[in-house]
mmCIF file of C-alpha atoms in Angstrom:
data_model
loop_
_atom_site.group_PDB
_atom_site.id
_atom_site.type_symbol
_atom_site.label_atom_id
_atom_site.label_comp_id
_atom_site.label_asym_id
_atom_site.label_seq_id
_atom_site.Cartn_x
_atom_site.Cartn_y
_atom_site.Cartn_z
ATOM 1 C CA UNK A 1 46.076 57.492 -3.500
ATOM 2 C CA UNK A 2 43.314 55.255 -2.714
ATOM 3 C CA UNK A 3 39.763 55.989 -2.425
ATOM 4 C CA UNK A 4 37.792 55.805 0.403
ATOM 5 C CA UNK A 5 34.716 55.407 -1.542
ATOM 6 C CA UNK A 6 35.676 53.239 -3.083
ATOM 7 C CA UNK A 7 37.504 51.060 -0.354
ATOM 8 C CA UNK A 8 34.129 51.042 1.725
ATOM 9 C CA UNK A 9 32.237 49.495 -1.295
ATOM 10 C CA UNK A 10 34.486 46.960 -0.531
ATOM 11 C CA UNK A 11 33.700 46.209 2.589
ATOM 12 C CA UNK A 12 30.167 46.099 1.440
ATOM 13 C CA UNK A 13 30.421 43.500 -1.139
ATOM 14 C CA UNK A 14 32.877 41.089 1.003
ATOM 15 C CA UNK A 15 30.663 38.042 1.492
ATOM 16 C CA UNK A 16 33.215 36.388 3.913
ATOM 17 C CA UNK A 17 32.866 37.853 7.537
ATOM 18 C CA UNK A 18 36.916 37.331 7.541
ATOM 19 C CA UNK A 19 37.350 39.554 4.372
ATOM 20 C CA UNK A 20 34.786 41.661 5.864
ATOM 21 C CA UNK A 21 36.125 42.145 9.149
ATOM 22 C CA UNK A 22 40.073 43.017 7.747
ATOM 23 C CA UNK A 23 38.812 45.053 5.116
ATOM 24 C CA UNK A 24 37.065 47.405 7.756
ATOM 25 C CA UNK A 25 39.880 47.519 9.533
ATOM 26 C CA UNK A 26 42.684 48.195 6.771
ATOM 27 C CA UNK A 27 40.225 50.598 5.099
ATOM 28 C CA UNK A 28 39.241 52.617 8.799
ATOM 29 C CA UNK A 29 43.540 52.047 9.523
ATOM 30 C CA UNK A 30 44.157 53.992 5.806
ATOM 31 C CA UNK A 31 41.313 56.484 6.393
ATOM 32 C CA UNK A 32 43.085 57.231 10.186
ATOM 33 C CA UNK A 33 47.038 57.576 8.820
ATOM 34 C CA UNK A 34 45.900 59.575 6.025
ATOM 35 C CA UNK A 35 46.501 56.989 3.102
ATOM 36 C CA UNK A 36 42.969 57.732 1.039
ATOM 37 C CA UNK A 37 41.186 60.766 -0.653
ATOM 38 C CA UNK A 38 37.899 61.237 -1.228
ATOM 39 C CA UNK A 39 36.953 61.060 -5.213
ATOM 40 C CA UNK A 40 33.800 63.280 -4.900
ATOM 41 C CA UNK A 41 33.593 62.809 -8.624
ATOM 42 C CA UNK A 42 32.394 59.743 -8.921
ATOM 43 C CA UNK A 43 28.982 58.988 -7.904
ATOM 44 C CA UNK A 44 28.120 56.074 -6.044
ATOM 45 C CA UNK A 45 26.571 52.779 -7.717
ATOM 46 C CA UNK A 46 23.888 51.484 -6.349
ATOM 47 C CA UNK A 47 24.203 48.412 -4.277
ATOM 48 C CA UNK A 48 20.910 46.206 -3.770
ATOM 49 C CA UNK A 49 22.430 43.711 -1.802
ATOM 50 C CA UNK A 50 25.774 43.439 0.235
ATOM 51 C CA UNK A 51 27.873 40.737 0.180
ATOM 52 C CA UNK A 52 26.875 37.822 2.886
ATOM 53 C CA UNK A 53 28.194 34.223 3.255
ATOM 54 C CA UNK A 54 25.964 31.511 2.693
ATOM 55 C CA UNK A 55 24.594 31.199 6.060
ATOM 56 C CA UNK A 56 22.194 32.102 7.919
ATOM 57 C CA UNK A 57 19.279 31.078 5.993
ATOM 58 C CA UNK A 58 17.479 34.499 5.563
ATOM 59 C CA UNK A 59 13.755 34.271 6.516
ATOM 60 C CA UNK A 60 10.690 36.325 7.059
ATOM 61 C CA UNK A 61 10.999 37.390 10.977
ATOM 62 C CA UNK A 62 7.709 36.026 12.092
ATOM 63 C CA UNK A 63 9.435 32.481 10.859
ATOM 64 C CA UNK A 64 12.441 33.106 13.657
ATOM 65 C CA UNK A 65 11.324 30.936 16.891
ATOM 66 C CA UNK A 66 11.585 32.205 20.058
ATOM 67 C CA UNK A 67 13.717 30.484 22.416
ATOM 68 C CA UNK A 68 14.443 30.589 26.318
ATOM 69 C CA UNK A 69 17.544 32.181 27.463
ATOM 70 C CA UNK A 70 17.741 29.271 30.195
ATOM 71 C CA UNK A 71 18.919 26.581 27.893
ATOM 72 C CA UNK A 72 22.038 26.687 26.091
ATOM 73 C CA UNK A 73 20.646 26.455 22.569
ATOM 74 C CA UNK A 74 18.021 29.637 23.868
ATOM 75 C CA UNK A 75 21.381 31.562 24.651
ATOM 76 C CA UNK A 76 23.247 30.427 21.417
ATOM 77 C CA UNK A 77 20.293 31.827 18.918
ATOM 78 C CA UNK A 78 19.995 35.018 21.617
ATOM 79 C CA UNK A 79 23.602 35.463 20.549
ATOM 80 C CA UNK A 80 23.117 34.291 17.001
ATOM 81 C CA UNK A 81 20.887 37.358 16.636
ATOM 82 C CA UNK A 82 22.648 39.460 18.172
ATOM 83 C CA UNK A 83 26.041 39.092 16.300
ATOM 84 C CA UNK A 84 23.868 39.162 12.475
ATOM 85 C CA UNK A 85 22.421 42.669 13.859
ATOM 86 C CA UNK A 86 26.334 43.657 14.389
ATOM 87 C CA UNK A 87 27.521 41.799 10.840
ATOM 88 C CA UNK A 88 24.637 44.288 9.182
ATOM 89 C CA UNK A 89 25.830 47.559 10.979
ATOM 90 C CA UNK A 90 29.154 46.838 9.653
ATOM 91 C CA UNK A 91 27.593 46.840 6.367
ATOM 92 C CA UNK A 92 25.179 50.383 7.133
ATOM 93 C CA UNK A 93 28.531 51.921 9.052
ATOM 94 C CA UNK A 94 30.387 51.614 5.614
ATOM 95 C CA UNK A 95 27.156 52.517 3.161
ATOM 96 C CA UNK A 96 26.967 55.731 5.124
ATOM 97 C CA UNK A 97 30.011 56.213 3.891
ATOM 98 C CA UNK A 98 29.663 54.674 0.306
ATOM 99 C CA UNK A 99 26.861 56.694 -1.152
ATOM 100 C CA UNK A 100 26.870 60.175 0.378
ATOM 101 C CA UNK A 101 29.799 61.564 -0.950
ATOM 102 C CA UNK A 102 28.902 65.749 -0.063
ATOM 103 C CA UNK A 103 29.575 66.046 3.373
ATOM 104 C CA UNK A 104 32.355 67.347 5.567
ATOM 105 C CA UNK A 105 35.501 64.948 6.298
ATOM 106 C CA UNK A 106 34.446 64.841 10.019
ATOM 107 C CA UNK A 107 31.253 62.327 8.699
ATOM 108 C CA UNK A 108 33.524 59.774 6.861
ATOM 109 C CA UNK A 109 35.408 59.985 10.195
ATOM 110 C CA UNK A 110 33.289 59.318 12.683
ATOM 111 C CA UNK A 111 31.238 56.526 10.365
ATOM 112 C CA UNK A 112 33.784 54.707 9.198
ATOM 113 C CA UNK A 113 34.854 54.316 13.230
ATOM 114 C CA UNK A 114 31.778 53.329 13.790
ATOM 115 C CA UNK A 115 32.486 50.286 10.901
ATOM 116 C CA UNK A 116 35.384 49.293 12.943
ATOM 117 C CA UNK A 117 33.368 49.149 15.965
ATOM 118 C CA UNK A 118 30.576 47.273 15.040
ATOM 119 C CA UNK A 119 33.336 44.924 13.458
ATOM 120 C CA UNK A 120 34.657 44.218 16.687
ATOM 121 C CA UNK A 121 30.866 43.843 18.317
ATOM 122 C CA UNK A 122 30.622 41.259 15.929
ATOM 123 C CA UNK A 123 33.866 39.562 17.335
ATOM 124 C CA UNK A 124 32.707 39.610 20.541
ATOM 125 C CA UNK A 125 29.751 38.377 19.830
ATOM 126 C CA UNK A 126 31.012 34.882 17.360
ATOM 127 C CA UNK A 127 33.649 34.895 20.234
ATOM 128 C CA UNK A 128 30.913 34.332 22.833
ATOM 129 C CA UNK A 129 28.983 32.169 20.284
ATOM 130 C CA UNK A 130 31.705 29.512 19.874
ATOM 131 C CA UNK A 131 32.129 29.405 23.286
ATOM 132 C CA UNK A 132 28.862 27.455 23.419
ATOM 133 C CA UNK A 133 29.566 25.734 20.563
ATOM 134 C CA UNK A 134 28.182 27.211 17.536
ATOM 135 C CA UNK A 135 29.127 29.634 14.502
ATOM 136 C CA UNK A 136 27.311 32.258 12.701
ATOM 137 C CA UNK A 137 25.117 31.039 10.629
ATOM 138 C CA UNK A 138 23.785 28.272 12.665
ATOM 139 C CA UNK A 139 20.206 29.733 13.128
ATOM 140 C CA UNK A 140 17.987 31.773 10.024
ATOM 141 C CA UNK A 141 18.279 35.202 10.584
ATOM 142 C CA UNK A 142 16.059 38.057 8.755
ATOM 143 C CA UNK A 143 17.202 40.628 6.262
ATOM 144 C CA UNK A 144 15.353 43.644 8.188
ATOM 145 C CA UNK A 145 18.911 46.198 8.838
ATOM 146 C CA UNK A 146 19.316 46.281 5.474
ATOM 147 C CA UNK A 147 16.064 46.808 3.997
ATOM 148 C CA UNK A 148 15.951 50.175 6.171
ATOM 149 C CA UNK A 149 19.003 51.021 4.487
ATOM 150 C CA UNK A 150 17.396 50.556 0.939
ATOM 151 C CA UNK A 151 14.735 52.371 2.104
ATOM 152 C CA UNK A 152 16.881 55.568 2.862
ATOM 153 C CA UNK A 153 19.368 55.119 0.250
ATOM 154 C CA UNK A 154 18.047 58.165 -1.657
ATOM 155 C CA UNK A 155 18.715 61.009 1.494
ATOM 156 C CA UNK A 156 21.323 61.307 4.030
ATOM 157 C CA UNK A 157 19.134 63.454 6.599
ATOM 158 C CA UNK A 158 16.765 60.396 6.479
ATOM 159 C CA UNK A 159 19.313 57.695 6.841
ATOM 160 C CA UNK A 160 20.831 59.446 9.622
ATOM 161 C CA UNK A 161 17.284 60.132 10.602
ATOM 162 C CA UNK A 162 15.867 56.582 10.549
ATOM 163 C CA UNK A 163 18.836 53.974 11.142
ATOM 164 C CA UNK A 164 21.156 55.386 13.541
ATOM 165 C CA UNK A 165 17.994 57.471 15.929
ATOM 166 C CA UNK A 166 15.175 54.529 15.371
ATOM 167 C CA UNK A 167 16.793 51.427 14.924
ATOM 168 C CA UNK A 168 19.855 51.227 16.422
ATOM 169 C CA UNK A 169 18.337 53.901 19.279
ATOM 170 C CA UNK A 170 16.166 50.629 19.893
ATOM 171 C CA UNK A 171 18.764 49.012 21.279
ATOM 172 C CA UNK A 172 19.736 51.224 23.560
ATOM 173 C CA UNK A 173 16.340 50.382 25.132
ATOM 174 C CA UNK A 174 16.393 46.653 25.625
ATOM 175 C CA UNK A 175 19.835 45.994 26.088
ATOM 176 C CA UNK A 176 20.324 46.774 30.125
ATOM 177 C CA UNK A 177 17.261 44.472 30.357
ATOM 178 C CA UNK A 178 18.882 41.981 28.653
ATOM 179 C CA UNK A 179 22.270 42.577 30.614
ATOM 180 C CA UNK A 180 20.505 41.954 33.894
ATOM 181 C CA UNK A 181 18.871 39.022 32.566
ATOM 182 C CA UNK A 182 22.044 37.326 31.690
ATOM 183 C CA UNK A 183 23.417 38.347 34.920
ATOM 184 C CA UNK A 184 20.720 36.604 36.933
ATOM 185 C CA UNK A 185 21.402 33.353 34.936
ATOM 186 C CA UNK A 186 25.327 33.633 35.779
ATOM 187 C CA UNK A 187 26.460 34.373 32.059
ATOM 188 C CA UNK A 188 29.100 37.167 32.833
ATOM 189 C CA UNK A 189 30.673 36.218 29.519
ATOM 190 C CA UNK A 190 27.668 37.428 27.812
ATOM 191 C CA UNK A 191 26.853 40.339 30.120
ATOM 192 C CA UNK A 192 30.829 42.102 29.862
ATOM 193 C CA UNK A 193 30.350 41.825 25.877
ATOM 194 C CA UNK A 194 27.257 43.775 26.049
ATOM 195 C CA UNK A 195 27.912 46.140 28.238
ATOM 196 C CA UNK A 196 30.935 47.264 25.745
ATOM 197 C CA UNK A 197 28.561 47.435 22.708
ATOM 198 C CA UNK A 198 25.979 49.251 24.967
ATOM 199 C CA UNK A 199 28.615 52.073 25.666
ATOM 200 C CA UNK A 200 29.737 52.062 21.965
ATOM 201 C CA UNK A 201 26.082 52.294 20.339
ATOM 202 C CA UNK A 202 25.381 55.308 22.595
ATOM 203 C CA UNK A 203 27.987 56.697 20.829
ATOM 204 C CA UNK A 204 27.047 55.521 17.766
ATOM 205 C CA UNK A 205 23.204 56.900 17.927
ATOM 206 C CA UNK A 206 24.963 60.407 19.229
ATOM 207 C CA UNK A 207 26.885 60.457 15.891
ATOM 208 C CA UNK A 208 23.748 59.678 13.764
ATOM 209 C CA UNK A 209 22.009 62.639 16.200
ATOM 210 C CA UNK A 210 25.010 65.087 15.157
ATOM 211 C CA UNK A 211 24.367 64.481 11.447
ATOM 212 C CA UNK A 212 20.555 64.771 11.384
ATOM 213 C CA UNK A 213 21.003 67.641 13.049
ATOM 214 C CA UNK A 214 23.704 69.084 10.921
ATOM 215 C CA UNK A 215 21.845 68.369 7.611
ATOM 216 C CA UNK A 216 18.469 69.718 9.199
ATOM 217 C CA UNK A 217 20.335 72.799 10.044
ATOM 218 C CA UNK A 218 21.995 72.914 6.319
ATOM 219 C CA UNK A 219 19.057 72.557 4.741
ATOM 220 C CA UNK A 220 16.705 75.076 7.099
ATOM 221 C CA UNK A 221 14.201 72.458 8.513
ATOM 222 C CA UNK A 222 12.492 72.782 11.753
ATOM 223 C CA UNK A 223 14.397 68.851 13.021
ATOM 224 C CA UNK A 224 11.727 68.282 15.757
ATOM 225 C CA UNK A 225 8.685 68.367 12.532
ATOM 226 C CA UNK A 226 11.101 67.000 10.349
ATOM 227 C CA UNK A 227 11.597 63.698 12.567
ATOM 228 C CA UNK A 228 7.645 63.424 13.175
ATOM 229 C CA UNK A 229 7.410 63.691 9.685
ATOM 230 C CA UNK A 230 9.887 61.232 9.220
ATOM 231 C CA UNK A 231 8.425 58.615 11.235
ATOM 232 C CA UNK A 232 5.171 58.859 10.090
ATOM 233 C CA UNK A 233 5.904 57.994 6.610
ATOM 234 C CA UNK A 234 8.776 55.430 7.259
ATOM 235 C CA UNK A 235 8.670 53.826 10.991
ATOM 236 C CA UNK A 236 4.925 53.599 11.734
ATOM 237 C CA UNK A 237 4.424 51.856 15.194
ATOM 238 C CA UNK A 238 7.947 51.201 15.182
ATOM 239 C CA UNK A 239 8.430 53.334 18.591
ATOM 240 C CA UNK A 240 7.517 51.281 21.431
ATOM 241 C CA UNK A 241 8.030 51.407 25.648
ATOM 242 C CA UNK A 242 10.230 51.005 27.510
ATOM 243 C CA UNK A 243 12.526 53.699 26.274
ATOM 244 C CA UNK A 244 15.950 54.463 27.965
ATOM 245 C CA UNK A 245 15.624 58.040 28.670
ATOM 246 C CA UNK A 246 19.008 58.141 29.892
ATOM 247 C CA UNK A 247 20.610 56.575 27.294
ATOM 248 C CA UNK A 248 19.060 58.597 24.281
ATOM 249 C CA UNK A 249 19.748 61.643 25.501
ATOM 250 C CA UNK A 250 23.424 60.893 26.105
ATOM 251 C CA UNK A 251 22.823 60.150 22.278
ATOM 252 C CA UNK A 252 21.637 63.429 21.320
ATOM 253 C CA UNK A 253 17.924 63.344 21.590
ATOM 254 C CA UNK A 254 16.484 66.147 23.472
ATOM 255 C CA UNK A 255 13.834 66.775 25.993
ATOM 256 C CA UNK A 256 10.984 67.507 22.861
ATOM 257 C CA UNK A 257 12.218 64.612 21.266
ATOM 258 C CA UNK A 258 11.622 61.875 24.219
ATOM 259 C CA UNK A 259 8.492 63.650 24.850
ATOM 260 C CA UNK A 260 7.449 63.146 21.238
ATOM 261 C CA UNK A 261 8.723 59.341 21.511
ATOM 262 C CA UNK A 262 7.087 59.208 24.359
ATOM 263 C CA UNK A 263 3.406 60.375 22.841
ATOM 264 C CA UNK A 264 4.609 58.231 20.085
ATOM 265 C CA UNK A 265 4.770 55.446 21.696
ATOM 266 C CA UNK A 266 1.338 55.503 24.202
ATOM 267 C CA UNK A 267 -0.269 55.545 20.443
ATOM 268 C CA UNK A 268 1.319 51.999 19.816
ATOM 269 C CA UNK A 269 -0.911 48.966 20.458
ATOM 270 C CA UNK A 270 0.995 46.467 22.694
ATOM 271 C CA UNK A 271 2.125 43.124 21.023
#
């Protein structure tokens, strides 16, 4: 039988979103109907850089301009973004997988569902994006997902610590903002894709929750501490207002968590 392991490597290295997107769902199809093992044995190359079409141009993200949601091109480079943060969580979905290879089948589970569903937020999003008249890859984009994930490569408890609960948590935050925004300006084509991959993220930051705490309670660590800790040394000033209260704690974060967020963030000069 196949490997899982080895079938989410894959997925990594595809450069073509096309490739990329049936791969993740052939591989997350297999995984479902029981059609691949998991070789333990073999221990996980490293991967420095997934596989990525041509375009976008990659840039530094002070080089990105900021454009108005009112015109057209403004909404096609909001959506531009939006759909290269979902083509990179396709890619951090399936590395979770790729190089831990010690925990419990229920992880390989529930991450490599959430590769198939930030392969369909990325549909949505190109979807949305053609609709106005442009492709991925249009606009630069920056290379910041995935230099997180480098960053944690070494420790599951502080990938699942870092990515799922501090990045991706950060868009539980700003997206019903953006949602009403779009619904002001009439863009309910915009608006019903969001709202789908808002109710799906929540899910997906809950899932990162249940492994941090899993591996906090494996290993005996205090995970309140352990987080602080955690984002001291890897996310300084990273943890900013407004913060959905509602939202994260649907997602797993609990009352001494927001409050530390919460201190967190008063300590953060405003941009």
């Amino acid at each position: 039988m196949a490997d899982l392991f080895e079938q989410a490597g894959r997925c990594i290295m595809a450069s073509s979103p096309d490739t990329k997107l049936s791969l993740t769902r052939q591989t997350r199809d297999a995984w479902t109907a029981g059609e691949l093992v998991l070789d333990r044995e073999t221990a996980a190359e490293p991967i420095t850089r997934p596989g990525r079409p041509a375009r976008p141009e990659l840039v530094h993200p002070p080089q990105l301009k900021s454009r108005k949601l009112t015109s057209k091109t403004g909404r096609a480079a909001f959506l531009h973004a939006l759909a290269h943060i979902e083509f990179n969580a396709i890619n951090l979905a399936w590395d979770a997988v790729y190089r831990f290879r010690d925990l419990p089948g229920e992880y390989y589970d529930d991450w490599s569902r959430v590769a198939a569903e930030e392969a369909a937020h990325f549909v949505l999003l190109r979807d949305r994006l053609g609709e106005l008249g442009c492709e991925y890859g249009d606009f630069p984009a920056h290379d910041g997902l995935w230099h997180m994930a480098r960053q944690t490569a070494h420790d599951c408890l502080v990938r699942m610590a870092l990515v799922p609960r501090v990045l991706e948590a950060r868009g539980l935050d700003v997206t019903p903002a953006m949602i009403e925004r779009l619904r002001q300006l009439g863009d309910t084509g915009t608006v019903d894709a969001l709202e789908v991959i808002l109710s799906d993220e929540i899910g997906h930051v809950g899932i990162g929750s249940r492994w941090y705490h899993f591996l906090c309670e494996q290993r005996g660590v205090e995970p309140l501490e352990t987080f602080r800790t955690l984002l001291d040394e890897y996310a300084p000033g990273r943890i900013r207002q407004p913060m959905n209260a509602e939202a994260r704690q649907r997602a797993g974060f609990s009352r001494r968590e927001m409050q530390l967020l919460n201190q967190l963030a008063a300590s953060t000069p405003s941009r």
